[in-house]
Coordinates of C-alpha atoms and ligand atoms in Angstrom, one line a residue:
M819 CA -27.4 11.0 -2.6
T820 CA -28.9 7.9 -4.2
D821 CA -28.6 9.2 -7.7
F822 CA -25.7 11.3 -9.0
A823 CA -24.2 12.8 -12.1
A824 CA -21.6 10.9 -14.1
V825 CA -20.1 10.7 -17.6
L826 CA -21.0 7.3 -19.1
L827 CA -19.2 5.6 -22.1
D828 CA -21.1 2.9 -24.1
R829 CA -20.6 1.1 -27.4
D830 CA -23.1 0.9 -30.2
G831 CA -23.7 -2.2 -32.3
E832 CA -20.7 -1.4 -34.5
G833 CA -18.3 -1.0 -31.6
K834 CA -18.3 2.8 -31.8
T835 CA -17.8 4.5 -28.4
G836 CA -20.5 7.1 -27.3
A837 CA -20.1 9.4 -24.3
R838 CA -22.8 11.3 -22.4
L839 CA -23.4 13.1 -19.1
T840 CA -26.1 11.2 -17.3
R841 CA -27.4 10.2 -13.9
L842 CA -26.4 6.9 -12.2
S843 CA -27.8 5.4 -9.0
D844 CA -26.1 3.6 -6.0
A845 CA -27.1 0.3 -7.7
D846 CA -24.7 1.1 -10.5
L847 CA -21.6 1.4 -8.2
M848 CA -19.1 -1.4 -8.4
A849 CA -18.0 -3.7 -5.6
G850 CA -15.5 -2.2 -3.2
D851 CA -15.1 -1.5 0.5
V852 CA -14.9 2.4 0.4
T853 CA -17.5 4.7 -1.1
L854 CA -16.3 8.2 -2.1
A855 CA -17.8 11.6 -2.9
V856 CA -15.6 12.8 -5.7
R857 CA -14.5 16.4 -5.4
A858 CA -12.2 16.6 -8.4
S859 CA -10.8 14.6 -11.2
A860 CA -8.6 15.4 -14.2
V861 CA -8.4 14.9 -18.0
N862 CA -5.6 12.4 -18.8
F863 CA -4.6 11.2 -22.2
K864 CA -6.0 7.8 -21.3
D865 CA -9.4 9.4 -20.7
G866 CA -9.1 10.8 -24.2
L867 CA -8.4 7.3 -25.6
A868 CA -11.4 5.9 -23.6
V869 CA -13.9 8.7 -24.7
T870 CA -12.8 8.5 -28.4
G871 CA -12.3 4.7 -28.5
R872 CA -9.0 5.4 -30.3
L873 CA -7.2 2.7 -28.4
P874 CA -9.0 -0.1 -26.5
V875 CA -8.2 1.1 -22.9
V876 CA -11.8 0.4 -21.7
R877 CA -12.2 -3.2 -20.8
R878 CA -15.6 -3.1 -19.1
W879 CA -18.8 -1.6 -20.5
P880 CA -20.5 0.7 -19.8
M881 CA -17.6 2.7 -18.3
V882 CA -17.2 5.9 -16.4
P883 CA -13.9 7.5 -17.4
G884 CA -11.6 9.4 -15.1
V885 CA -8.4 7.8 -13.9
D886 CA -7.7 10.4 -11.2
A887 CA -9.8 11.3 -8.1
A888 CA -9.6 13.6 -5.1
A889 CA -12.4 12.6 -2.9
T890 CA -14.0 12.4 0.6
V891 CA -14.8 9.0 2.2
I892 CA -18.5 8.8 2.8
A893 CA -18.8 5.1 3.7
S894 CA -16.1 2.5 4.6
D895 CA -15.9 -1.2 5.6
D896 CA -12.1 -0.8 5.6
Q897 CA -10.6 -0.1 9.0
R898 CA -7.9 2.1 7.5
W899 CA -10.4 4.6 6.1
R900 CA -13.0 6.6 8.1
L901 CA -15.9 8.9 7.2
G902 CA -14.5 12.3 6.2
D903 CA -11.0 11.1 5.3
E904 CA -9.6 13.1 2.3
V905 CA -8.1 10.8 -0.3
I906 CA -6.4 10.6 -3.7
L907 CA -6.8 7.8 -6.1
T908 CA -4.8 7.5 -9.4
G909 CA -4.6 4.5 -11.7
W910 CA -5.3 1.0 -10.4
G911 CA -7.4 0.4 -13.5
V912 CA -10.0 3.0 -12.6
G913 CA -11.5 4.4 -15.8
E914 CA -10.4 1.2 -17.6
T915 CA -11.8 -1.9 -15.7
H916 CA -13.4 -0.1 -12.8
L917 CA -15.9 2.8 -13.0
G918 CA -13.9 6.0 -12.8
A919 CA -13.9 9.5 -11.3
W920 CA -16.0 11.5 -13.7
S921 CA -18.8 10.8 -11.4
E922 CA -20.0 12.4 -8.2
K923 CA -19.8 9.0 -6.4
M924 CA -17.6 5.9 -6.7
R925 CA -17.0 2.7 -4.8
V926 CA -13.4 1.4 -4.8
S927 CA -11.0 -0.9 -2.9
G928 CA -9.4 0.7 0.1
D929 CA -6.0 -0.6 -1.1
W930 CA -6.1 2.0 -3.9
L931 CA -6.3 5.1 -1.7
A932 CA -3.6 7.4 -0.6
R933 CA -4.2 10.1 2.0
R934 CA -4.4 13.6 0.5
P935 CA -1.8 15.8 2.3
A936 CA -3.6 18.6 4.1
T937 CA -1.4 21.2 2.3
L938 CA -2.7 20.1 -1.1
S939 CA -6.2 21.3 -2.1
P940 CA -8.4 18.9 -4.2
V941 CA -7.6 21.0 -7.3
E942 CA -3.8 21.0 -6.6
A943 CA -3.9 17.2 -6.0
M944 CA -5.6 16.7 -9.3
A945 CA -3.4 19.1 -11.1
L946 CA -0.6 16.8 -10.0
G947 CA -2.6 13.6 -10.4
T948 CA -1.3 10.8 -12.6
A949 CA 1.1 13.2 -14.2
G950 CA 2.8 13.9 -10.8
V951 CA 3.0 10.3 -9.9
T952 CA 4.5 9.4 -13.3
V953 CA 7.1 12.1 -13.2
A954 CA 8.0 11.3 -9.6
E955 CA 8.5 7.7 -10.5
G956 CA 10.7 8.6 -13.5
L957 CA 12.8 10.9 -11.3
E958 CA 13.2 8.0 -8.8
R959 CA 14.4 5.8 -11.6
L960 CA 17.0 8.4 -12.7
G961 CA 18.2 8.6 -9.1
R962 CA 18.4 4.8 -8.8
H963 CA 20.5 4.8 -12.0
G964 CA 22.9 7.3 -10.3
L965 CA 22.1 10.2 -12.7
T966 CA 22.1 13.7 -11.2
P967 CA 21.8 17.2 -12.8
A968 CA 25.6 17.3 -12.8
D969 CA 25.6 14.7 -15.6
G970 CA 24.1 17.1 -18.1
P971 CA 20.8 18.4 -19.4
V972 CA 17.5 16.5 -19.7
V973 CA 15.2 16.6 -22.6
V974 CA 11.3 16.5 -22.2
T975 CA 9.2 15.6 -25.3
G976 CA 5.5 16.5 -25.6
A977 CA 6.4 19.3 -23.2
A978 CA 3.3 21.4 -23.5
G979 CA 1.0 18.5 -22.6
G980 CA 0.0 17.5 -19.1
V981 CA 2.8 15.1 -18.1
G982 CA 5.3 17.0 -20.2
S983 CA 4.6 20.3 -18.4
M984 CA 4.8 18.4 -15.1
A985 CA 8.1 16.9 -16.1
V986 CA 9.5 20.3 -17.0
M987 CA 8.4 21.9 -13.7
L988 CA 9.5 19.0 -11.4
L989 CA 12.8 18.4 -13.2
A990 CA 13.7 22.1 -13.1
R991 CA 12.8 22.2 -9.4
E992 CA 15.2 19.3 -8.8
G993 CA 18.0 21.3 -10.4
W994 CA 18.0 19.8 -13.9
S995 CA 18.7 22.0 -17.0
V996 CA 15.6 21.2 -19.0
T997 CA 15.3 21.3 -22.8
A998 CA 11.5 21.3 -23.6
V999 CA 10.4 20.0 -27.0
T1000 CA 7.1 21.2 -28.3
G1001 CA 5.2 21.4 -31.6
R1002 CA 3.4 24.5 -30.2
P1003 CA 5.7 27.6 -30.3
E1004 CA 3.0 29.6 -28.6
E1005 CA 3.6 27.5 -25.5
A1006 CA 7.3 28.4 -25.3
E1007 CA 7.0 31.3 -22.8
R1008 CA 4.8 29.2 -20.5
L1009 CA 7.4 26.4 -20.6
R1010 CA 10.2 28.8 -19.7
R1011 CA 8.1 30.1 -16.8
L1012 CA 7.8 26.5 -15.6
G1013 CA 11.6 26.3 -15.5
A1014 CA 12.7 25.2 -19.0
A1015 CA 16.2 26.4 -19.8
E1016 CA 15.6 25.9 -23.5
V1017 CA 12.5 25.3 -25.7
I1018 CA 12.9 23.7 -29.2
G1019 CA 10.6 22.6 -31.9
R1020 CA 9.9 19.0 -33.1
E1021 CA 12.0 19.4 -36.3
L1022 CA 15.0 17.6 -34.7
F1023 CA 12.9 14.6 -34.2
A1024 CA 11.2 14.3 -37.6
G1025 CA 11.6 11.4 -40.0
P1026 CA 13.5 8.2 -39.4
A1027 CA 16.1 8.4 -36.6
K1028 CA 19.8 7.7 -37.3
M1029 CA 21.3 4.8 -35.4
L1030 CA 23.5 7.3 -33.5
D1031 CA 23.2 11.1 -33.6
R1032 CA 25.0 14.0 -31.9
E1033 CA 25.3 13.4 -28.1
R1034 CA 23.1 16.1 -26.5
W1035 CA 21.4 15.1 -23.3
A1036 CA 22.2 13.0 -20.2
A1037 CA 18.6 12.0 -19.7
A1038 CA 15.2 12.1 -21.3
F1039 CA 11.5 12.0 -20.4
D1040 CA 9.5 11.0 -23.4
M1041 CA 5.7 11.4 -23.7
V1042 CA 5.5 10.7 -27.4
G1043 CA 7.0 7.2 -28.3
S1044 CA 7.4 6.2 -32.0
T1045 CA 10.1 7.9 -34.0
V1046 CA 10.5 10.7 -31.5
L1047 CA 11.7 8.3 -28.8
A1048 CA 14.0 6.7 -31.4
H1049 CA 15.5 10.1 -32.1
V1050 CA 15.8 10.8 -28.3
V1051 CA 17.8 7.6 -27.6
S1052 CA 20.1 8.2 -30.5
M1053 CA 21.0 11.6 -29.0
L1054 CA 21.7 10.6 -25.5
K1055 CA 25.2 10.9 -24.0
P1056 CA 27.1 7.7 -23.1
G1057 CA 25.4 6.2 -20.0
G1058 CA 22.3 8.3 -20.6
V1059 CA 18.8 7.2 -19.5
A1060 CA 15.5 7.7 -21.4
I1061 CA 12.3 7.4 -19.3
A1062 CA 9.6 6.2 -21.6
C1063 CA 6.3 7.6 -20.3
G1064 CA 4.0 7.9 -23.2
N1065 CA 2.8 7.0 -26.7
A1066 CA 1.1 10.3 -27.9
A1067 CA 2.5 9.6 -31.4
G1068 CA 2.2 5.9 -31.4
M1069 CA 3.1 2.6 -29.7
D1070 CA 5.9 1.7 -32.1
F1071 CA 9.6 2.3 -31.4
P1072 CA 11.6 2.2 -34.7
S1073 CA 15.1 2.3 -33.2
S1074 CA 18.3 0.2 -33.3
V1075 CA 20.4 -1.4 -30.6
A1076 CA 23.3 1.0 -31.4
P1077 CA 22.6 3.5 -28.6
F1078 CA 22.3 0.7 -26.1
I1079 CA 25.4 -1.3 -27.0
L1080 CA 27.7 1.5 -28.2
R1081 CA 26.8 4.3 -25.7
G1082 CA 25.5 2.2 -22.8
V1083 CA 22.2 4.0 -23.0
S1084 CA 19.3 2.7 -20.9
L1085 CA 15.6 2.8 -21.7
I1086 CA 13.3 2.6 -18.6
G1087 CA 9.6 2.4 -18.7
V1088 CA 7.3 3.9 -16.1
D1089 CA 3.8 2.6 -15.4
S1090 CA 2.0 4.9 -12.9
V1091 CA -1.0 2.6 -12.8
R1092 CA 0.7 0.0 -10.7
V1093 CA 3.0 2.0 -8.4
S1094 CA 2.8 0.4 -4.9
A1095 CA 0.6 2.0 -2.3
T1096 CA 3.6 2.6 0.0
R1097 CA 5.5 4.3 -2.7
R1098 CA 2.5 6.5 -3.6
E1099 CA 2.2 7.7 0.0
A1100 CA 5.9 8.7 -0.2
I1101 CA 5.4 10.4 -3.6
W1102 CA 2.4 12.4 -2.3
R1103 CA 4.2 13.6 0.8
H1104 CA 7.2 14.6 -1.4
L1105 CA 5.1 16.4 -4.0
A1106 CA 3.1 18.3 -1.2
E1107 CA 6.4 19.4 0.3
T1108 CA 8.2 20.5 -2.8
V1109 CA 5.8 21.6 -5.5
D1110 CA 5.8 25.2 -6.4
R1111 CA 2.1 26.1 -6.1
D1112 CA 2.2 29.2 -8.3
R1113 CA 3.9 27.2 -11.2
L1114 CA 1.4 24.4 -10.7
A1115 CA -1.5 26.8 -10.9
A1116 CA 0.0 28.4 -14.0
M1117 CA -0.1 25.0 -15.8
T1118 CA -3.6 24.1 -14.7
S1119 CA -7.1 24.8 -16.1
V1120 CA -10.2 23.9 -14.1
I1121 CA -13.4 22.9 -16.0
P1122 CA -16.8 21.6 -15.0
L1123 CA -17.9 18.0 -15.5
T1124 CA -20.1 19.2 -18.4
D1125 CA -17.0 20.1 -20.4
A1126 CA -14.9 17.0 -19.7
I1127 CA -16.1 15.0 -22.8
D1128 CA -15.0 17.8 -25.1
A1129 CA -11.6 18.2 -23.3
A1130 CA -11.1 14.4 -23.6
R1131 CA -11.7 14.6 -27.4
R1132 CA -9.2 17.4 -27.7
I1133 CA -6.4 15.9 -25.6
V1134 CA -5.8 13.0 -28.0
D1135 CA -5.2 15.5 -30.9
G1136 CA -2.6 17.4 -28.8
G1137 CA -5.2 20.2 -28.3
V1138 CA -4.9 20.6 -24.5
A1139 CA -2.0 22.5 -22.8
G1140 CA -0.8 21.7 -19.3
R1141 CA -3.1 19.9 -16.9
T1142 CA -6.9 20.0 -16.9
V1143 CA -8.7 19.5 -13.6
V1144 CA -12.4 18.5 -13.6
A1145 CA -14.5 20.0 -10.8
V1146 CA -16.9 17.2 -10.0
G1147 CA -18.1 18.1 -6.5
D1148 CA -17.0 20.5 -3.8
V1149 CA -13.5 21.5 -4.8
R1150 CA -12.9 23.9 -1.9
A1151 CA -9.9 22.9 0.2
Ligands
LIG819 N1 3.5 5.7 -18.2 C1 2.5 6.2 -17.5 O1 2.2 5.8 -16.4 C2 1.7 7.4 -18.0 C3 1.0 8.2 -17.2 C4 0.3 9.3 -17.8 C5 0.3 9.5 -19.1 N2 1.0 8.6 -19.9 C6 1.1 8.8 -21.3 O2 1.9 10.0 -21.5 C7 1.5 10.6 -22.7 C8 1.2 12.1 -22.5 O3 0.0 12.2 -21.7 P1 -0.6 13.6 -21.3 O4 -1.8 13.4 -20.4 O5 0.4 14.6 -21.0 O6 -1.2 14.0 -22.8 P2 -1.2 15.4 -23.6 O7 -1.5 16.5 -22.6 O8 -2.0 15.3 -24.8 O9 0.3 15.6 -24.0 C9 0.9 14.9 -25.1 C10 1.8 15.8 -25.8 O10 2.5 15.0 -26.8 C11 2.8 15.8 -27.9 N3 2.4 15.1 -29.1 C12 1.1 14.7 -29.4 N4 1.1 14.1 -30.6 C13 2.4 14.2 -31.1 C14 3.0 13.7 -32.3 N5 2.3 13.1 -33.2 N6 4.3 13.9 -32.5 C15 5.0 14.6 -31.5 N7 4.5 15.0 -30.4 C16 3.2 14.8 -30.1 C17 2.1 17.2 -27.7 O11 3.1 18.0 -27.1 P3 3.5 19.4 -27.8 O12 2.3 20.1 -28.1 O13 4.3 20.1 -26.7 O14 4.4 19.1 -29.0 C18 1.1 16.8 -26.7 O15 0.7 17.9 -25.9 C19 0.3 9.8 -23.3 O16 0.8 8.9 -24.2 C20 -0.2 9.1 -22.0 O17 -0.9 7.9 -22.4 C21 1.7 7.6 -19.4

């Protein structure tokens, strides 16, 4: 395969981002020691930002979006990876500074690859994808902080989205009582089926946050940032921990120091892009062993590469529910 299908992002003279499905050739591949035939990718919020140009996540032009890949090794100068190996790649700047996975072919560094557990299909691996790595990292931080489900319930904001749905499912699986926050009441039943004990609207999180509010939760996974995260930290119990994952409502954080110095609350950030390779191997093994496949399937849609640009435009406006997997090549297990 010397030429192959890919989504390409470019900028016009005024800096406006354009996206199109096109064909690239091997000469377009970037430097790297492992060449991959991509089986599946996903639509992440970051891909939405890249396709719309809403935030400057792309730092190399032209760019192929797609921060997640499940792929087969088709050439390798790296002793660790052989022809036919099945791998997962999430983050590491792919889709931002390095051509991404909305492409039938990509060339990358062998350092970025994790082995795909044999029990996960390419679609399941991408349904988990960056969202699975992010939530697994957040769970690890809660554990490192000594928090367990016995400390009280956990709240998940942006719950109907990809990472939010993943957080609801994986936290419930670990025994947490989960309050899911969503602006889409029509998603409540699906969130309950994923394991949410309670589903509430966004009303509690509207407007400016008080310095301290009623103590409600022991922990939080926040996908939204801005005033929503400010409300969340003001409602944590003493010693509570908020895991800051996302910025769906904005990058700002209009809070006060009160929750931190008067309730000993901690705010911990997760950056899934730079999780170490060793830790990723452990995360993928754990996810493969513990994930509930039926629930994962229930929160996942699969679309062809031809629909990826449209899905990316919708995700930044909160118009996508759960995880969206992009079938790029052969997605059979
Ligand atoms: N830290 C990391 O490593 C990491 C990794 C992956 C993603 N992220 C970030 O996590 C966030 C979620 O990503 P995703 O892929 O899950 O995106 P997504 O599927 O679009 O989910 C975002 C959700 O946030 C809620 N939301 C959107 N706009 C809002 C607003 N103005 N006010 C309140 N809630 C709002 C919506 O949930 P409801 O419809 O349920 O209200 C939406 O579904 C993004 O900011 C992304 O960049 C971070």
